[in-house]
Short mmCIF file of C-alpha atoms in Angstrom, two decimals:
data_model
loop_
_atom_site.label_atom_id
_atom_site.label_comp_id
_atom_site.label_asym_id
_atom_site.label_seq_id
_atom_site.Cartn_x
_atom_site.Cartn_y
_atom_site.Cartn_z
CA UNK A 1 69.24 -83.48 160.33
CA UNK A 2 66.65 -80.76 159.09
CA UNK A 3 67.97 -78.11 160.85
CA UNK A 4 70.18 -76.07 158.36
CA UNK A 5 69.25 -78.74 155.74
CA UNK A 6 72.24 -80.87 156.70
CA UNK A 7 72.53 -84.41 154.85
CA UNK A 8 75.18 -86.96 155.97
CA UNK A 9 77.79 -85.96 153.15
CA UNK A 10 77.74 -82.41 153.77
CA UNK A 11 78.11 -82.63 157.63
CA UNK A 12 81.03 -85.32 157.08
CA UNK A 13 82.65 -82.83 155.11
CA UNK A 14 82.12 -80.33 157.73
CA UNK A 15 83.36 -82.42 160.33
CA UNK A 16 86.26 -83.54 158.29
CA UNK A 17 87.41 -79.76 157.75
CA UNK A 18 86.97 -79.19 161.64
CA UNK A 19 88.88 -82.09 162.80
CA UNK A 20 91.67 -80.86 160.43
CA UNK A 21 91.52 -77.35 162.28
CA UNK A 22 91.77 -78.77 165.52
CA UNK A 23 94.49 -80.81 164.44
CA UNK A 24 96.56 -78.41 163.26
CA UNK A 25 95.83 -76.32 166.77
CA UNK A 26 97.21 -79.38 168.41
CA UNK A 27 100.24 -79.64 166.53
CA UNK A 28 100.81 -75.85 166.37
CA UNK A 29 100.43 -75.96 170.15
CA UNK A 30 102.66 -78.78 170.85
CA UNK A 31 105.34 -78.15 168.07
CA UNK A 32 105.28 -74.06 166.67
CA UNK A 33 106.06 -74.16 163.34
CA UNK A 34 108.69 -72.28 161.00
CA UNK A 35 108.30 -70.60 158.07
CA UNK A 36 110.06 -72.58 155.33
CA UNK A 37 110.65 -72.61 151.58
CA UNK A 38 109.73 -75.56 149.84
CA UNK A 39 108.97 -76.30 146.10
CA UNK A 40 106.23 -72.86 145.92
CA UNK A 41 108.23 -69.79 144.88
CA UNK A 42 107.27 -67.96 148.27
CA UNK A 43 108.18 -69.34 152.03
CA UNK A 44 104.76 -70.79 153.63
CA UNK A 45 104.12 -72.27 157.28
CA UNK A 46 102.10 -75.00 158.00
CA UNK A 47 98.95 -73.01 157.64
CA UNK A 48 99.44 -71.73 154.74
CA UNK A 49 100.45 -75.19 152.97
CA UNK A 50 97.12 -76.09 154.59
CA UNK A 51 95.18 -72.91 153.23
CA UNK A 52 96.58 -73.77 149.42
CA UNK A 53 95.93 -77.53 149.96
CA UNK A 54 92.65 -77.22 150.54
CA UNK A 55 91.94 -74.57 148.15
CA UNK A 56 93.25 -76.59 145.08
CA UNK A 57 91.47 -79.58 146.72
CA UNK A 58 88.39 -77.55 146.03
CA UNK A 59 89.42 -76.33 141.98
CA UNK A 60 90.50 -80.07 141.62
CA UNK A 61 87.24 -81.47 142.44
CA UNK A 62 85.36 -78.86 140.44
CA UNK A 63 87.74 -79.56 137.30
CA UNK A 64 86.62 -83.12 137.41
CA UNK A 65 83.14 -82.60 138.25
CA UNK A 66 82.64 -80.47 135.39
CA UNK A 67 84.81 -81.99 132.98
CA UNK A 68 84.64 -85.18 133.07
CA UNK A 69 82.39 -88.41 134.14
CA UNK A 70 84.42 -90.47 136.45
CA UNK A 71 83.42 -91.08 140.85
CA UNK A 72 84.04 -88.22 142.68
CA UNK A 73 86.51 -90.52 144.80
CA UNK A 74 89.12 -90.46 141.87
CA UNK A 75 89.22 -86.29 141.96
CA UNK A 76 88.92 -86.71 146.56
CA UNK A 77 92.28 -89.04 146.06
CA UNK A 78 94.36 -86.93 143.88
CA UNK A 79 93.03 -84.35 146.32
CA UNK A 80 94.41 -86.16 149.73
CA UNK A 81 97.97 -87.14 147.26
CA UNK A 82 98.35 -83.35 146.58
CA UNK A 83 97.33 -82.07 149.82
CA UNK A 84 100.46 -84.75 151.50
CA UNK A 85 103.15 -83.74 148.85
CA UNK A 86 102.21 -79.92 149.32
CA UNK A 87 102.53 -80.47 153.44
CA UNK A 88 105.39 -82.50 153.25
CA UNK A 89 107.88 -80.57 150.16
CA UNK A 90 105.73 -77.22 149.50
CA UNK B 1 111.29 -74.77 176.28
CA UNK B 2 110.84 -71.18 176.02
CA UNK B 3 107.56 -70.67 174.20
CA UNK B 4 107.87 -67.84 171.91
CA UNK B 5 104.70 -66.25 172.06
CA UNK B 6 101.60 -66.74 174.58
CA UNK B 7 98.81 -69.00 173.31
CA UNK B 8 95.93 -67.30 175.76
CA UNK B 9 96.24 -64.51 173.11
CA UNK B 10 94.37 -66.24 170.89
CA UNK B 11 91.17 -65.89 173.44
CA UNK B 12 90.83 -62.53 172.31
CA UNK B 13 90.06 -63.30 168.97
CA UNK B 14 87.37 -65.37 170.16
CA UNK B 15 84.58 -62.46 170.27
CA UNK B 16 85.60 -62.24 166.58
CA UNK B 17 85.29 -65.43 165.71
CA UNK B 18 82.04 -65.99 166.71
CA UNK B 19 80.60 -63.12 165.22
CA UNK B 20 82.37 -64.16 162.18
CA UNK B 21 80.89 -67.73 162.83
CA UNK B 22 76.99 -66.63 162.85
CA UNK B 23 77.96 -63.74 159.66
CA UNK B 24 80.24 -65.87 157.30
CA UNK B 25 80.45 -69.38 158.04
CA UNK B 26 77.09 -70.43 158.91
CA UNK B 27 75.15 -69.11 156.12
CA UNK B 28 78.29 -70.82 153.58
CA UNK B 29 77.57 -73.88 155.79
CA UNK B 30 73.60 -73.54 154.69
CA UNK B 31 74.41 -72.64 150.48
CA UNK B 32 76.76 -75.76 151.00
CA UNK B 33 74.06 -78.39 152.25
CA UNK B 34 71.82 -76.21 149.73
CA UNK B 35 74.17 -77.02 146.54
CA UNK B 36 74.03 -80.84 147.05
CA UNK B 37 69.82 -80.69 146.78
CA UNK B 38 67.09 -80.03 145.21
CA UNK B 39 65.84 -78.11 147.61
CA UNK B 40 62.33 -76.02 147.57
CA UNK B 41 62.36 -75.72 151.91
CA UNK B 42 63.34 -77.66 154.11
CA UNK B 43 60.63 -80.77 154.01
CA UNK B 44 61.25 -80.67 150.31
CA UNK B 45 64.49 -81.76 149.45
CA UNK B 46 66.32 -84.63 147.92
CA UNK B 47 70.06 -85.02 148.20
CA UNK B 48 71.66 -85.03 143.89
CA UNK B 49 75.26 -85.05 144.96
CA UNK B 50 77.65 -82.86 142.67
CA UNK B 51 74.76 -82.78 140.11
CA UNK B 52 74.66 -78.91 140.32
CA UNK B 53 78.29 -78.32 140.41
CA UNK B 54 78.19 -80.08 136.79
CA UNK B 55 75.55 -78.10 135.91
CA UNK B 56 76.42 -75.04 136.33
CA UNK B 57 80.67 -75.72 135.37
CA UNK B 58 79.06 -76.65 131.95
CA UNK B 59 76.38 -73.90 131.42
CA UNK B 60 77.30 -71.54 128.61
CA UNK B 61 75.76 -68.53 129.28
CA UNK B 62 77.40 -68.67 132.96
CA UNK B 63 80.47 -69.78 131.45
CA UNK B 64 80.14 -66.11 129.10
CA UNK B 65 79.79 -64.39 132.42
CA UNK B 66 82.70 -65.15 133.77
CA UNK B 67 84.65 -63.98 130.68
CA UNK B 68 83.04 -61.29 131.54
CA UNK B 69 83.21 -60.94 134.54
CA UNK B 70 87.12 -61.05 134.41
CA UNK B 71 87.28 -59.09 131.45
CA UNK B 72 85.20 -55.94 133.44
CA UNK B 73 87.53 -56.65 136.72
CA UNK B 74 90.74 -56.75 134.76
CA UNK B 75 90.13 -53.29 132.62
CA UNK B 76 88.65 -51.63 135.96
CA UNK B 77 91.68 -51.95 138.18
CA UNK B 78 94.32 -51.40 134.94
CA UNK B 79 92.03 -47.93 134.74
CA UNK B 80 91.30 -47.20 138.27
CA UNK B 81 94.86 -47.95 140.07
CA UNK B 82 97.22 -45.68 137.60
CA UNK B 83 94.49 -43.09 137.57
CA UNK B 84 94.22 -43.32 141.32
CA UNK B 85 97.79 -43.15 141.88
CA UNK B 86 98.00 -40.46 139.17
CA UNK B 87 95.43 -38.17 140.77
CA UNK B 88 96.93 -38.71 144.20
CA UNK B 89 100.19 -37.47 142.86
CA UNK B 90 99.03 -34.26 141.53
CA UNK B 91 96.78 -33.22 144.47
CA UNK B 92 98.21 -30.16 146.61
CA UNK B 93 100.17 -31.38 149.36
CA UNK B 94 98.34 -29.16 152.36
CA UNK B 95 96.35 -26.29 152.57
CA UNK B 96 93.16 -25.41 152.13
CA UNK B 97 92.93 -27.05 148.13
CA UNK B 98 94.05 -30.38 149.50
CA UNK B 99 90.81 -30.03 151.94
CA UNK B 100 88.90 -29.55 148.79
CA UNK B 101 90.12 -31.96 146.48
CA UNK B 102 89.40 -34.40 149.49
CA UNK B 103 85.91 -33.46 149.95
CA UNK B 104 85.24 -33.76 146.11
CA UNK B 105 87.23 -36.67 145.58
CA UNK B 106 85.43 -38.16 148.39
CA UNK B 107 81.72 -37.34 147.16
CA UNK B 108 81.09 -40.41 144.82
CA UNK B 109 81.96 -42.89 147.20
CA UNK B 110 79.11 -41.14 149.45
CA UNK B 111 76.69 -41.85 146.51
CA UNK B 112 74.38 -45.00 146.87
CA UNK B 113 75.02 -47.85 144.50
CA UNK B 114 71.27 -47.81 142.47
CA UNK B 115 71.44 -43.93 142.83
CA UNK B 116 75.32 -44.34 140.71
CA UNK B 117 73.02 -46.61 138.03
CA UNK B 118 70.19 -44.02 137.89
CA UNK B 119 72.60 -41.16 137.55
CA UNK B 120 74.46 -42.48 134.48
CA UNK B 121 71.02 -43.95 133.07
CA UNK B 122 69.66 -40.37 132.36
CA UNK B 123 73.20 -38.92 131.96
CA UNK B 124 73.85 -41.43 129.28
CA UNK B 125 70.93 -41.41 127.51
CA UNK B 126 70.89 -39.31 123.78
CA UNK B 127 67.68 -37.11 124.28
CA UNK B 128 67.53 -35.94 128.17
CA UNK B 129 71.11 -36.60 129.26
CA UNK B 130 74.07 -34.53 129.00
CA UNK B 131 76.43 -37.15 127.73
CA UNK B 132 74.63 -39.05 125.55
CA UNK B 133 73.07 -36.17 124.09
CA UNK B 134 76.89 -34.30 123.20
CA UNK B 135 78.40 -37.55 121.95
CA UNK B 136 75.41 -38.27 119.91
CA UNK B 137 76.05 -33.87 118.67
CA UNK B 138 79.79 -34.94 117.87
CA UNK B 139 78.41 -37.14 115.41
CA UNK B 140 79.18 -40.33 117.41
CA UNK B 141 76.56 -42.61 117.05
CA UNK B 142 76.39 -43.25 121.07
CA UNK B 143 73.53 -45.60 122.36
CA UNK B 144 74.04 -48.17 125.50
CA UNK B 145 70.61 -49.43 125.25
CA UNK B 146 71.01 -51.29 122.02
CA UNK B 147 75.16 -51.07 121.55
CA UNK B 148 76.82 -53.62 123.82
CA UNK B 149 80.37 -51.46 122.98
CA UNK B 150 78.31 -48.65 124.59
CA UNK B 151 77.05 -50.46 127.14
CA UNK B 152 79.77 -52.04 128.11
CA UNK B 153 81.98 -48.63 128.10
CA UNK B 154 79.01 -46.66 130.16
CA UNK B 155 79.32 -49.28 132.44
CA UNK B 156 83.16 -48.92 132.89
CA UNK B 157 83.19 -45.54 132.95
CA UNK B 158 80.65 -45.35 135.79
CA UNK B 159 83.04 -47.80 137.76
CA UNK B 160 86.04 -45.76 137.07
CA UNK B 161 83.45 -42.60 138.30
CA UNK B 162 82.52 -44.31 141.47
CA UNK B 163 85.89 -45.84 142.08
CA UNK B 164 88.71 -44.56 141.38
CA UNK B 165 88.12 -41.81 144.34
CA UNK B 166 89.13 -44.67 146.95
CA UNK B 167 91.91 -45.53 144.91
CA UNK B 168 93.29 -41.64 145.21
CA UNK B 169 92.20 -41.11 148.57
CA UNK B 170 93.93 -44.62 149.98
CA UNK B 171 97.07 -43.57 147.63
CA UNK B 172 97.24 -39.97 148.60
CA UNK B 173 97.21 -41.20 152.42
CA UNK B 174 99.91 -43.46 151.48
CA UNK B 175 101.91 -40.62 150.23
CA UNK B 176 101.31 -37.95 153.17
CA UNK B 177 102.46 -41.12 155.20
CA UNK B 178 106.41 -40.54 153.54
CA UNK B 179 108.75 -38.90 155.59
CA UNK B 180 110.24 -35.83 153.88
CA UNK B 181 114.31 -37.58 154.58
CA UNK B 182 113.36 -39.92 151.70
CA UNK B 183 112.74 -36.97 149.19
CA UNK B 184 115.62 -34.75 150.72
CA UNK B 185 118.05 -37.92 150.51
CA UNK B 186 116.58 -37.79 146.61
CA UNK B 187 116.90 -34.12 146.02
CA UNK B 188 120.89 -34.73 147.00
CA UNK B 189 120.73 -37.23 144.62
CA UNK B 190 119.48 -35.29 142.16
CA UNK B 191 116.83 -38.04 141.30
CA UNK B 192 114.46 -37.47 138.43
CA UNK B 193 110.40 -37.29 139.39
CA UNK B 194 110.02 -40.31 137.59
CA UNK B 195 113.26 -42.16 139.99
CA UNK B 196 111.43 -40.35 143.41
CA UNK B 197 108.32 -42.41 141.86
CA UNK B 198 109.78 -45.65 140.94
CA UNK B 199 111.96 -46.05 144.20
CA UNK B 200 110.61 -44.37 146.71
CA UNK B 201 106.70 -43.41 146.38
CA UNK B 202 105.61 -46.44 144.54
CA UNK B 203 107.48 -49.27 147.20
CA UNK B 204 106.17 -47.04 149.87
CA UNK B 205 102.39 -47.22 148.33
CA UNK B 206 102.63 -50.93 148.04
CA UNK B 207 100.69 -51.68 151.23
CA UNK B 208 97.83 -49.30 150.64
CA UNK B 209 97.78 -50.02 146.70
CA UNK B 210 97.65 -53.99 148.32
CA UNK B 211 94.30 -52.62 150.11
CA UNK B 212 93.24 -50.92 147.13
CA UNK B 213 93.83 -53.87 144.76
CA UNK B 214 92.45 -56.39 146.74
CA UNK B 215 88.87 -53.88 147.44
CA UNK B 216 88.62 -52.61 144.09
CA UNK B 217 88.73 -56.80 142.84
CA UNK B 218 86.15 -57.78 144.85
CA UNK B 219 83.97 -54.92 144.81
CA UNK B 220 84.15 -55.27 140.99
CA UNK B 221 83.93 -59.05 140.78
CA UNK B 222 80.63 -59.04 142.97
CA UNK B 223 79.43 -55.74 140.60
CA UNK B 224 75.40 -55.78 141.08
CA UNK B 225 73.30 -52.82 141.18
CA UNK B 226 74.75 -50.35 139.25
CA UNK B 227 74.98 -52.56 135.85
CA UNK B 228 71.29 -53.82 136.87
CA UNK B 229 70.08 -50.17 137.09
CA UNK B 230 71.49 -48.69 134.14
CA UNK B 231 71.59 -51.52 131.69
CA UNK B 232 69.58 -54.43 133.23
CA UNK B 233 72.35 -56.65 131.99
CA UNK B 234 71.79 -55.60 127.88
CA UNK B 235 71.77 -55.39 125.63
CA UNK B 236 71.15 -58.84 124.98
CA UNK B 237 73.16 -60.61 127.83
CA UNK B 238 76.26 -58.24 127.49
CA UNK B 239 76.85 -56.46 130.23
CA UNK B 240 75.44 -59.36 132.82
CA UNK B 241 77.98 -60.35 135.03
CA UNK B 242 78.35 -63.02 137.57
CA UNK B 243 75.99 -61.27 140.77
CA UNK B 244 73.23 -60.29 138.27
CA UNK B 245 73.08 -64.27 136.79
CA UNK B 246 73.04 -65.63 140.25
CA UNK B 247 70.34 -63.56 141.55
CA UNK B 248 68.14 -64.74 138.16
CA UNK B 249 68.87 -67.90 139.11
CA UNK B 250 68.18 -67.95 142.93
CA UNK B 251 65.38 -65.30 143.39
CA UNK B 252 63.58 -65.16 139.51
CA UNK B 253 63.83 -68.90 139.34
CA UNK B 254 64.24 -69.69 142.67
CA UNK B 255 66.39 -72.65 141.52
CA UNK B 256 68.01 -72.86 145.29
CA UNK B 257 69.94 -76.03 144.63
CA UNK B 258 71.80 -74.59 141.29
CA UNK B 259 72.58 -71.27 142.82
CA UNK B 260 73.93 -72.45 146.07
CA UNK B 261 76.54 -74.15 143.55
CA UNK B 262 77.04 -71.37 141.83
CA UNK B 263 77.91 -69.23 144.90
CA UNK B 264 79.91 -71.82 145.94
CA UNK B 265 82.27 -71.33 142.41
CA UNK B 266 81.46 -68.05 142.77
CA UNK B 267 83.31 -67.63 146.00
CA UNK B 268 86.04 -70.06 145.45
CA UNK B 269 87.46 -67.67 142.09
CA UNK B 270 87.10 -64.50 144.29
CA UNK B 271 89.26 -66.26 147.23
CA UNK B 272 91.72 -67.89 144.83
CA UNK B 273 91.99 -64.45 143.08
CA UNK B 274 92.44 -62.27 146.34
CA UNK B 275 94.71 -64.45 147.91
CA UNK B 276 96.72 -64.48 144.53
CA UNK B 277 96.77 -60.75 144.45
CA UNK B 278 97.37 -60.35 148.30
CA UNK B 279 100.68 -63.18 147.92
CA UNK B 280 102.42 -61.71 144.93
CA UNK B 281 101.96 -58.46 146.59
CA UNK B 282 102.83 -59.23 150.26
CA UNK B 283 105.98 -62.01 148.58
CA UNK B 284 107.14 -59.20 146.28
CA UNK B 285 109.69 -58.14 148.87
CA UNK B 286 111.31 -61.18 149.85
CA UNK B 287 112.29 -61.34 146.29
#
């Protein structure tokens, strides 16, 4: 674990975020997605409802790191809730 | 089923992504494991969870920064993009002036980032430089190393000096790139300049002004040496800007664990920003 100064929660995360890359390979592969419009004023694919999931994952976890006191599993499920509705309707 | 494109394509970005891999995502890897310790090397560490993050989201003087920070990058691309466009506009067409307005227009870009700081130091300054020294025989009571107004428009203005040259040049390129139909099919149509600017020049532009946009953001939002050189982020704190904090913090303090954090925010605005700019600019058309 020294090398790169990995600790557990930092290479889960990593793992996590590579595991959901290779996922959405897969399903690219199997099933090509189509550009749609959902509830975001511009049309998106799969990647790119990925791309702004994860990236207000990130500003949703720092907005309730720095603002407030409560487990970092509260901000990591509203996270994984917006992340589904944004796949699924965005 | 007929697949619609070939997957073994993607092999050939593979080259590319591993050079990207060992230049961009294994160093954010490291500042990631860095910003969740308190880290001096790599025997001396001990894992503090989001402690940083908290930190740093809470710090004032960072939080100032980034005001200003967006404050600088906002006024430099509402100067540098008109002007750029502007200065394209009226540049000769062909011919031997449009070689020469190229070459000038292209010289401060060639000029090294400290040697742009050193330049507007001594230009600036009220007894040996040129500008300081005819402001101050105006009667304008010019001084960037104690006026934070001063400092703050020396600093600007040596942007807009530096910058707005790529601007031009990736505008004027945009325009020699328009073929003459549009402005004969205008000239029938009597159009006005301003209707040959709105309709046709300016939607033609949009995917070099995109370029321009998106450089001139991040260049500005990761603004370093020339600030550092000519002001040294004063007076007082008022011209220190996001880059010029972080590298206090990671190579004056050495504070690892805070500043891998910090980069970490740091990068997150800058991508959230870009890909902003780049969506509304890309999404405009579909409209």
């Amino acid at each position: 674990m020294s090398w790169m100064a990995w600790t557990t929660p930092s290479a889960l995360f990593f793992i996590g975020i590579a595991c959901i890359l290779i996922g959405m390979t897969y399903w690219e592969i199997v099933s090509p997605c189509i550009a749609r419009k959902g509830f975001f004023p511009i049309e998106t694919t799969r990647g790119d409802r990925l791309f702004i999931s994860l990236l207000s994952a990130a500003f949703i976890h720092l907005g309730f790191i720095g603002f407030t006191e409560v487990t970092i599993w509260l901000p990591f499920t509203v996270a994984i809730i917006w992340l589904l509705i944004v796949m699924k309707w965005g | 089923m007929n697949k619609p494109h070939s997957n073994k394509a993607w092999f050939l970005v593979l080259p590319v992504f591993i050079l990207v891999a060992f230049s961009a995502i294994v160093p954010l890897m490291t500042v990631v494991n860095y910003s969740l310790q308190d880290i001096f090397d790599v025997s001396t560490r001990y894992f503090v969870g989001t402690e940083w993050y908290r930190e740093i989201l809470n710090n004032s003087r960072l939080q100032d920064s980034l005001v200003r920070q967006f404050i600088f990058s906002g006024s430099v691309l509402l100067i540098e993009i008109p002007l750029g466009i502007g200065v394209a506009l009226m540049m000769p067409k062909s011919g031997k002036w449009s070689v020469i307005s190229l070459l000038i227009l292209a010289l401060p870009l060639l000029v090294p980032l400290n040697v742009v700081g050193t330049i507007w130091q001594i230009f600036g300054r009220a007894d040996i430089g040129l500008f300081g020294w005819a402001l101050n025989s105006l009667g304008i009571d010019y001084n960037y190393a104690a006026n934070p107004i001063d400092a703050w428009l020396t600093v600007l203005l040596m942007d807009v000096w530096h910058w707005t040259s790529l601007v031009a040049l990736l505008s004027f390129s945009g325009l020699r790139a328009i073929p003459d139909a549009y402005y004969q099919a205008a000239s029938i149509d009597r159009a006005s300049a301003w209707a040959v600017f709105r309709y046709i020049q300016l939607p033609k532009l949009k995917s070099v002004l995109l370029i321009g946009v998106l450089l001139r953001f991040m260049d500005s939002f990761m603004i370093y040496t020339e600030p550092f050189v000519l002001t040294g982020g004063g007076p007082g704190n008022s011209t220190t800007f996001l880059s010029q904090a972080l590298t206090k913090m990671a190579v004056g303090q050495f504070d690892i664990g805070p500043a891998g954090a910090f980069s970490i925010i740091y990068f997150l605005i800058i991508l959230l920003v870009s890909w902003l700019f780049y969506t509304a600019m890309t999404h405009s058309d579909n409209k």
